Coordinates of C-alpha atoms in Angstrom, one line a residue:
M1 CA 74.1 187.5 130.3
M2 CA 77.8 186.4 131.3
E3 CA 76.8 187.8 134.7
T4 CA 73.8 185.8 134.8
D5 CA 75.6 182.6 133.7
N6 CA 78.1 183.3 136.5
R7 CA 75.5 183.6 139.5
H8 CA 74.1 180.6 138.6
S9 CA 77.0 178.6 137.7
E10 CA 77.8 179.5 141.6
S11 CA 74.4 179.1 142.9
I12 CA 74.8 175.7 142.0
K13 CA 78.4 175.3 143.2
L14 CA 76.9 176.7 146.8
I15 CA 74.7 174.3 147.0
A16 CA 77.3 171.2 146.0
A17 CA 79.0 172.5 148.8
S18 CA 76.3 172.9 151.2
K19 CA 75.7 169.2 150.7
V20 CA 78.9 168.3 151.9
G21 CA 79.3 170.5 154.5
D22 CA 82.5 172.2 153.2
V23 CA 82.0 175.9 154.4
P24 CA 85.4 177.4 152.3
E25 CA 83.4 176.8 149.1
V26 CA 79.7 178.0 150.5
V27 CA 81.8 181.6 151.5
A28 CA 83.7 181.8 148.1
A29 CA 80.3 181.1 146.5
L30 CA 78.5 183.7 148.3
R31 CA 81.2 186.0 148.0
A32 CA 81.2 185.4 144.1
G33 CA 77.5 185.9 143.7
A34 CA 75.8 183.4 144.7
N35 CA 71.8 183.3 145.1
K36 CA 71.6 181.8 149.0
E37 CA 67.7 180.9 148.3
A38 CA 68.6 179.1 145.1
R39 CA 66.9 175.3 144.5
D40 CA 68.2 172.3 143.7
P41 CA 65.1 171.6 140.7
E42 CA 66.8 167.3 141.7
R43 CA 65.4 167.2 144.8
N44 CA 62.3 168.6 146.1
E45 CA 63.6 172.5 145.5
F46 CA 65.6 172.4 148.5
T47 CA 68.3 175.6 149.0
A48 CA 71.0 175.6 150.1
L49 CA 69.8 175.5 153.8
H50 CA 67.8 172.6 153.5
W51 CA 70.7 170.9 152.3
S52 CA 73.2 171.6 155.1
V53 CA 70.6 170.9 157.8
Q54 CA 70.0 167.7 156.5
N55 CA 73.3 166.2 156.5
G56 CA 73.8 168.1 160.1
H57 CA 76.5 170.7 158.7
I58 CA 76.1 172.7 161.4
S59 CA 79.1 175.1 160.5
V60 CA 77.1 176.1 156.8
V61 CA 74.1 176.0 158.7
I62 CA 75.5 178.8 160.8
T63 CA 77.1 180.7 157.9
L64 CA 74.4 180.7 156.2
L65 CA 71.9 182.0 158.7
N66 CA 74.6 185.0 159.6
T67 CA 73.9 185.8 156.0
G68 CA 70.5 186.2 156.4
V69 CA 68.9 183.6 154.4
N70 CA 64.8 182.6 154.8
V71 CA 65.3 180.6 157.6
D72 CA 61.5 179.4 156.9
A73 CA 62.3 178.1 153.8
R74 CA 60.3 175.8 151.9
D75 CA 60.9 172.1 149.6
T76 CA 58.4 171.2 147.4
R77 CA 56.7 169.2 150.0
G78 CA 56.3 172.3 152.1
R79 CA 59.3 171.0 154.8
S80 CA 61.0 174.1 156.4
A81 CA 65.0 173.1 157.8
L82 CA 63.0 173.3 161.1
H83 CA 61.1 169.9 160.0
L84 CA 64.3 168.5 158.5
A85 CA 66.3 169.2 161.6
C86 CA 64.1 167.7 163.7
F87 CA 63.0 164.8 161.3
H88 CA 67.1 163.8 161.6
G89 CA 67.3 164.7 165.1
H90 CA 69.8 167.5 164.7
E91 CA 69.3 169.0 167.8
E92 CA 72.7 172.1 167.9
I93 CA 71.0 172.8 164.5
A94 CA 67.5 173.2 165.7
R95 CA 68.6 176.1 167.8
S96 CA 70.3 177.9 165.9
L97 CA 67.4 177.7 163.5
I98 CA 65.0 179.1 166.4
G99 CA 67.8 181.4 167.5
A100 CA 67.2 182.6 163.9
N101 CA 63.2 182.6 164.3
A102 CA 62.1 180.1 162.2
I103 CA 58.7 178.8 163.1
T104 CA 58.5 176.7 165.6
D105 CA 54.8 175.3 164.5
A106 CA 55.5 175.7 160.8
L107 CA 53.1 173.2 158.4
D108 CA 54.3 171.3 155.8
E109 CA 51.6 170.2 153.0
E110 CA 50.0 167.4 155.6
D111 CA 50.6 169.8 158.6
F112 CA 52.7 167.9 159.3
T113 CA 55.0 169.8 162.2
P114 CA 58.9 170.2 163.7
L115 CA 57.1 169.0 166.8
M116 CA 55.4 165.8 165.4
A117 CA 58.8 165.3 163.7
A118 CA 61.0 164.8 166.9
S119 CA 58.4 163.0 168.5
Q120 CA 57.8 160.7 165.7
K121 CA 61.6 160.0 165.9
G122 CA 62.1 159.8 170.1
K123 CA 64.1 162.8 170.1
V124 CA 63.8 164.3 173.4
N125 CA 65.9 166.5 173.7
L126 CA 64.4 168.1 170.5
V127 CA 60.8 167.8 171.8
S128 CA 62.0 169.7 175.5
L129 CA 63.1 172.4 173.4
L130 CA 60.0 173.1 170.7
L131 CA 58.4 173.3 173.8
E132 CA 60.4 176.0 175.2
A133 CA 60.0 177.7 171.9
G134 CA 56.6 177.2 171.9
A135 CA 55.5 175.2 170.1
S136 CA 52.2 174.2 170.2
V137 CA 50.9 170.7 171.1
H138 CA 47.7 171.3 169.9
L139 CA 48.3 170.8 166.0
K140 CA 47.4 167.6 164.5
D141 CA 47.6 167.0 160.7
N142 CA 45.6 165.9 157.8
D143 CA 44.6 162.6 159.8
G144 CA 43.8 164.1 163.0
I145 CA 47.4 163.0 164.8
G146 CA 49.0 165.5 167.1
A147 CA 52.0 165.2 168.6
I148 CA 52.0 162.9 171.6
H149 CA 50.3 160.3 168.7
Y150 CA 52.7 159.4 167.0
A151 CA 54.6 158.9 170.1
T152 CA 52.6 156.9 171.5
I153 CA 52.9 155.0 168.0
N154 CA 56.6 154.4 168.5
G155 CA 56.4 153.2 172.2
H156 CA 58.1 157.0 173.1
D157 CA 57.4 157.1 176.7
S158 CA 59.9 159.8 178.0
I159 CA 58.3 161.7 175.8
I160 CA 54.8 161.6 175.9
Q161 CA 55.6 162.6 179.8
H162 CA 57.0 165.7 178.2
L163 CA 53.9 166.7 175.7
V164 CA 52.3 166.1 178.9
S165 CA 53.4 168.3 181.5
Y166 CA 53.1 171.0 179.0
V167 CA 49.5 170.6 178.6
A168 CA 46.4 168.2 178.5
A169 CA 47.5 166.5 175.4
I170 CA 46.8 162.5 177.2
K171 CA 42.9 163.1 175.5
L172 CA 43.7 164.9 171.8
K173 CA 41.9 162.4 169.8
D174 CA 43.2 162.3 166.4
N175 CA 40.3 162.0 163.3
E176 CA 39.1 158.6 164.1
G177 CA 38.0 159.9 168.1
S178 CA 41.5 157.5 169.4
E179 CA 43.2 158.8 172.3
P180 CA 47.5 157.7 172.9
I181 CA 45.8 155.7 174.6
H182 CA 44.0 153.6 171.9
I183 CA 46.7 153.9 169.7
A184 CA 49.3 152.3 172.3
A185 CA 47.2 149.5 173.1
I186 CA 46.3 148.9 169.5
K187 CA 50.4 149.3 169.2
G188 CA 50.7 146.5 172.0
H189 CA 52.7 149.1 173.9
D190 CA 52.0 148.0 177.0
A191 CA 54.3 150.0 179.0
T192 CA 53.0 153.1 177.5
V193 CA 49.7 152.0 178.1
A194 CA 50.7 152.2 181.8
T195 CA 52.4 155.6 181.7
L196 CA 49.6 157.0 180.0
I197 CA 47.2 155.6 182.8
Q198 CA 49.1 157.3 185.1
L199 CA 49.0 160.9 183.3
G200 CA 45.8 160.6 183.6
A201 CA 44.4 158.6 180.4
D202 CA 40.4 157.6 180.7
V203 CA 41.0 153.3 180.3
N204 CA 37.2 153.3 179.4
C205 CA 37.7 156.4 176.8
V206 CA 35.6 155.4 173.4
D207 CA 36.5 156.3 170.0
N208 CA 33.9 156.7 167.4
E209 CA 33.5 153.6 166.7
G210 CA 32.3 152.5 170.6
F211 CA 36.2 151.0 170.9
T212 CA 37.7 151.2 174.2
P213 CA 41.3 150.6 174.9
L214 CA 40.6 147.1 176.4
L215 CA 38.4 146.4 173.1
V216 CA 41.1 147.1 170.2
A217 CA 44.3 145.2 172.7
S218 CA 41.6 142.0 172.8
Q219 CA 41.3 142.4 169.1
E220 CA 45.1 142.3 169.0
G221 CA 45.7 140.0 171.0
H222 CA 48.3 142.4 172.9
V223 CA 47.7 140.0 176.5
K224 CA 50.1 142.3 178.1
V225 CA 48.2 145.4 177.1
V226 CA 44.6 144.2 178.4
E227 CA 46.1 143.2 181.2
V228 CA 47.4 146.6 182.1
L229 CA 44.1 148.1 181.0
L230 CA 41.8 145.5 183.5
E231 CA 44.3 146.1 186.6
N232 CA 43.3 150.3 186.1
K233 CA 39.8 149.6 186.1
A234 CA 38.8 148.8 182.8
Q235 CA 34.9 147.9 182.2
V236 CA 35.6 144.2 181.3
N237 CA 32.2 143.6 179.9
F238 CA 31.7 147.2 178.1
E239 CA 29.6 146.9 174.9
H240 CA 31.0 148.2 171.7
S241 CA 28.4 149.9 169.6
K242 CA 27.9 147.2 167.2
G243 CA 27.2 144.7 170.7
D244 CA 30.7 142.9 171.1
T245 CA 32.8 143.2 174.7
A246 CA 36.3 142.0 174.4
L247 CA 35.9 138.1 175.3
S248 CA 33.4 137.8 172.1
I249 CA 35.5 139.7 170.0
A250 CA 38.9 137.8 171.6
C251 CA 37.4 134.6 171.4
E252 CA 36.1 135.5 167.1
N253 CA 39.5 136.1 166.6
G254 CA 41.5 133.6 168.1
H255 CA 43.3 134.9 171.1
L256 CA 43.3 132.3 173.7
A257 CA 45.4 133.9 176.4
T258 CA 43.7 137.1 176.1
A259 CA 40.4 135.5 176.7
H260 CA 41.8 133.6 179.9
V261 CA 42.4 136.6 181.1
L262 CA 39.5 138.6 180.4
I263 CA 37.7 135.8 182.1
T264 CA 39.3 136.1 185.0
Y265 CA 39.2 139.2 185.7
G266 CA 35.1 139.0 185.0
A267 CA 34.3 138.4 181.3
N268 CA 30.5 136.7 181.1
T269 CA 31.0 133.9 178.9
N270 CA 27.6 134.2 178.7
Y271 CA 27.1 137.1 177.4
A272 CA 24.9 137.6 174.3
R273 CA 25.2 140.9 171.6
S274 CA 22.2 142.1 169.9
D275 CA 22.1 139.1 167.7
G276 CA 22.5 136.9 170.3
A277 CA 25.2 135.3 169.4
T278 CA 27.5 134.6 172.3
P279 CA 31.1 134.4 172.8
L280 CA 31.4 130.7 172.3
I281 CA 29.4 131.2 169.2
H282 CA 31.6 133.4 168.2
A283 CA 34.6 130.6 168.7
S284 CA 32.5 127.8 167.5
S285 CA 31.8 129.6 163.6
E286 CA 35.3 130.2 163.4
G287 CA 36.9 127.2 164.5
R288 CA 38.5 128.0 167.5
D289 CA 39.5 125.0 169.5
E290 CA 41.4 125.2 172.2
I291 CA 38.9 129.0 173.2
V292 CA 36.0 126.7 172.9
S293 CA 37.3 124.4 175.2
L294 CA 38.3 126.9 177.8
L295 CA 34.9 128.7 177.6
I296 CA 33.0 125.2 178.1
L297 CA 35.2 124.7 181.1
K298 CA 34.2 128.4 182.7
G299 CA 30.8 127.4 182.4
A300 CA 29.9 128.7 178.9
N301 CA 26.0 127.8 177.8
I302 CA 26.6 124.9 174.9
E303 CA 23.2 125.2 174.1
A304 CA 22.5 129.1 173.8
V305 CA 21.1 130.5 170.3
T306 CA 21.3 133.5 168.3
N307 CA 18.6 134.8 167.4
I308 CA 17.4 132.9 164.3
G309 CA 17.9 129.9 166.6
I310 CA 21.8 129.1 165.6
S311 CA 23.5 127.2 167.7
S312 CA 27.4 126.9 168.5
L313 CA 27.3 123.1 166.7
L314 CA 25.1 124.0 164.1
F315 CA 27.6 126.7 163.1
A316 CA 30.6 124.4 163.4
C317 CA 28.7 121.7 161.4
E318 CA 27.6 124.5 159.1
K319 CA 31.1 125.6 158.6
G320 CA 32.6 122.2 158.5
H321 CA 34.6 123.0 161.9
L322 CA 34.7 118.6 163.0
S323 CA 37.1 119.2 165.0
T324 CA 34.3 121.8 167.1
A325 CA 31.6 120.3 166.4
K326 CA 33.5 116.9 168.3
I327 CA 34.7 119.1 171.8
L328 CA 31.1 120.3 172.0
L329 CA 29.0 117.3 171.7
K330 CA 31.8 115.4 174.2
A331 CA 30.3 118.7 175.9
G332 CA 26.9 117.6 176.0
A333 CA 25.4 119.6 172.6
N334 CA 22.2 118.1 171.0
P335 CA 22.6 117.9 167.8
Y336 CA 18.5 117.5 167.5
I337 CA 17.6 121.4 168.3
S338 CA 16.8 123.0 165.0
D339 CA 17.2 126.7 164.4
N340 CA 14.4 128.7 162.8
E341 CA 14.0 127.4 159.6
D342 CA 14.2 123.2 161.0
N343 CA 17.5 123.0 160.2
T344 CA 19.3 120.9 163.1
P345 CA 23.0 119.8 163.2
F346 CA 22.4 116.1 162.4
Q347 CA 21.0 117.5 159.1
V348 CA 23.7 119.3 158.1
A349 CA 26.6 116.3 158.9
I350 CA 24.3 114.0 156.3
A351 CA 23.7 116.6 154.1
K352 CA 27.7 116.8 154.0
E353 CA 28.3 113.2 154.5
Y354 CA 30.6 114.0 157.5
T355 CA 30.8 110.1 158.9
E356 CA 32.3 110.6 162.3
L357 CA 30.2 113.1 163.3
I358 CA 26.7 110.8 162.2
S359 CA 28.3 108.6 164.4
I360 CA 28.5 110.3 167.1
M361 CA 25.0 112.3 167.0
N362 CA 23.4 108.8 166.5
N363 CA 24.0 107.9 169.7
D364 CA 22.5 108.4 173.3
Q365 CA 25.7 109.3 174.7
W366 CA 27.5 111.0 171.9
G367 CA 30.3 111.9 174.5
Q368 CA 31.5 108.8 175.1
Y369 CA 33.1 107.9 170.8
I370 CA 35.4 111.2 170.9

């Protein structure tokens, strides 16, 4: 019993010494009978190796490895010492672990690998080390995200180049069908988008929901990304699976600069999706005054209607966007065109008591009163 108690006591000392990097105390505890595989119940069942790796104590790590400690022991989250070394950027420790035959493609409880950790944290030397040791760039975690996706999310261009140089990971898709270029576009990493294109990414690739990189960049209003994509032959009038184009999405979300760039590159201002809605109708229904003015200036059809006959002006009136309605009226929108249910902008203005709009609509020369 006393021997068991002594071993437990020494194991506690071993873990404590490993935390702080006290090599003499580590050696003393091991000689006194400490269990080199003992666990710390207060921290995810860490072993002494986990603690020394996380805290960057390479001398302790080497000491433990020389005893034949289990280099691939896992904590309660399934993480190995190599996971921790990569996550915290301890290159020399990772090299020692790999030298002790640590599993380079160890999977934690979320199927996250050391390579994913190094890629996420932007540790280019660690990425190179892992790749040279045979780590796979094709593995994905439970969310379908691979190392190249993690590098892209955080804009680590040099790591992307390393990953792609080993195999064609440039088109690796996550569970949503997003390729790295989709992720770079939605995050607004224009330099990363350019890097990916240079490495062979398809600017017109489509995810599971029908989005191209240009569509997601336009949705977020990342104008520099939009410019990079268009300069590299992205299809400006590509139709989303639900019928939207980059311009209609940008207009609906109020991204004026993005809309302007798209139009400059040839976006169709009068493109109508399956329900008949045009970019001008989208912008008017959301009260995007500056975009409405831009579209009108660029030749958008002010009298276009949806499949049920609703015009830009009728949408603006129904939703109470009075300044938008005034812009449309100034441009000559007809307040007396009815939808399929015989509703007109004029009737809506009367019902909602929009006095100023009524006054404008009652005049044959609507624009002169704006």
